[in-house]
């Protein structure tokens, strides 16, 4: 075979053609710009404390710079973009997922510790018994805000303040100084309806009294001094002014904890070791559903391969029969399910199996007077999934089998006919044994594909009906992938750590399958 | 053909035809049903396969045109189907062009060059391609979430993120194109190189023009796969006007409000072009798909 070495090692001359020279400089500038951009991302991620992403882009940027500057790596320039894509969007997620499976990363432990600290420090509370009643008074186009302290002395000694005229169309947050006043303005106060309408603007106001007290809106009738609830202390703990207690950061669980053991949300992600894995196997509320889903996933993938292979094989054997006419038409019609986009045909079946409005139940009702609950009875739902998936998947097997049957020598059938073999003998004694060996790696691939057939489950049943008593969202028709997806994205808890642990287990299974596949198919590189 | 014929051949042939016809009608029934429903009045499943009361209501709504019923009430289109279709086509077009560019250049290197790490990279790509995209979603979601804070057009709820994320799925196409390149004799390129062409020029001006058919096939394959992509889009896209068709279409079939007729029209409208494209190119597409062993 002809090979080239991509001009490796040859000195590169300054090109005689102006256009080529400009093109080279443009390419260099593009690479340089990309490297600079990636390095900017590295710095930005590093400053945000997300070292995994920083590392990803550091590796990417360095590799880009090295590959496109060294002449000995000329050939690698051609494969760099594709390998980079694979690295960032396939391999990195693998590593990242593996990494977070050892953490408690979830919706309650999402932000970094600094962010959590900042969020807590920005919390405020209202000082008790120091509220001011307020009323709004129109003054031309603008509105004055009049405050009067509640619960204190009334009449002469009461604390009263008045704001300058304000434009309530302005909803920005702003600090306004208020001055002591003797009495309410002469104009009638605005009605409650207008106060409610101006709520957005009022919530943005920070009224500062001459004594330096800051007042914020604390209700539709009140402004009150709001105090910072937490105060950072030198040892890293926070002091809670409202409840007079100390919060210490607990790096074991990733939360601030009070002395009596209460945890304050939000928390931050910390390493929890093998906790997620032990939960899968030890926590009965997770182990039960997990094992059930695990078994169903294997059954689903295995039965799908079996059914699709059976249907596809029989059809292929029929279609290769010389005496049959109109093969091309049959073939085209038979692979239609493969040609229609899956997300459309799955939804068609979802509509057809609908219990009340679906065609399937209308026909069954007309024939036998039954209306099965396809989406609420576990075994019916599973049967439906297998029926639909066989419909979706047999054309692939049909095509594979047709290709392989073509390659069987004709004289074998001739010899069988001479010896009096019927079509069934031919099918099971000649065709099947001859194609099963080359078919095996493809069957394993099909098994792996259906093992992870997320789209079918997500669009048809969504995993429902639910498994009772599960602490994570788990359904009787869920596959491991859709189960993982639901733990990560659907549950209110969004437990990414647990989802990643299950994903890692699936990775191991798939890796085993694909290694087996590679060995069986003996891929030549 | 000089085959020995059994006696009962006619009866058997008839039986085979009957069995095939029966099976085909069972298979095609759902598809015909949907076409029929799209021309039927109302959103219910009753009625025969050939619509008794013909109506273009669902089609008008699928095209985004408000429909005035006989009783004077005007029905507004429930979902922006054309916008979803446009989103799908936009994302699929850009991502399959990018995939084609990446896959072609690397397939060239794998087919024609010798370099360190070639065999492991090729094998590794095959293995990693088998990992389901769904499991990468947590990581990719986190990645695009953070990235979006720095580069807005790559964040959650952008088509940019969806396009970039699709670049991970190039291995299958690399293998397809590589196989084709290896079937082309290298002497033409060799001659060009002898005459002073650089490697890039030999690739660009000699090999690429010869490979247009396989490039078309890979493009269509990548395009169809991108249109049908569901898991990534369902996580990355949020707003209704950003959705792709694969994610949006399921909204027609909410549990208690099944817009069966509207769905049928939208499904035929969007599914038919893809189906026809697939059938027209089936020979090449199937070759590529069966070689890789996976249907996207």
PDB file of C-alpha atoms in Angstrom, chain B residues 36 50 64 101 123 131 137 142 150 202-203 226 236 247 255:
ATOM      1  CA  UNK B  36     -54.094   8.856   7.682  1.00  0.00           C
ATOM      2  CA  UNK B  50     -58.953   6.097   4.815  1.00  0.00           C
ATOM      3  CA  UNK B  64     -47.645  27.324  11.827  1.00  0.00           C
ATOM      4  CA  UNK B 101     -14.002  17.765   7.908  1.00  0.00           C
ATOM      5  CA  UNK B 123      -8.469   0.564  18.208  1.00  0.00           C
ATOM      6  CA  UNK B 131     -19.721   3.980  25.417  1.00  0.00           C
ATOM      7  CA  UNK B 137     -24.189  13.653  30.224  1.00  0.00           C
ATOM      8  CA  UNK B 142     -21.063  20.307  34.128  1.00  0.00           C
ATOM      9  CA  UNK B 150     -16.916  32.158  30.315  1.00  0.00           C
ATOM     10  CA  UNK B 202      -2.049  15.543  -2.977  1.00  0.00           C
ATOM     11  CA  UNK B 203      -4.833  15.030  -0.461  1.00  0.00           C
ATOM     12  CA  UNK B 226     -27.615  14.423  14.385  1.00  0.00           C
ATOM     13  CA  UNK B 236     -28.557  20.827  26.964  1.00  0.00           C
ATOM     14  CA  UNK B 247     -36.827  16.784  21.951  1.00  0.00           C
ATOM     15  CA  UNK B 255     -50.141  11.902  29.299  1.00  0.00           C
TER      16      UNK B 255
END
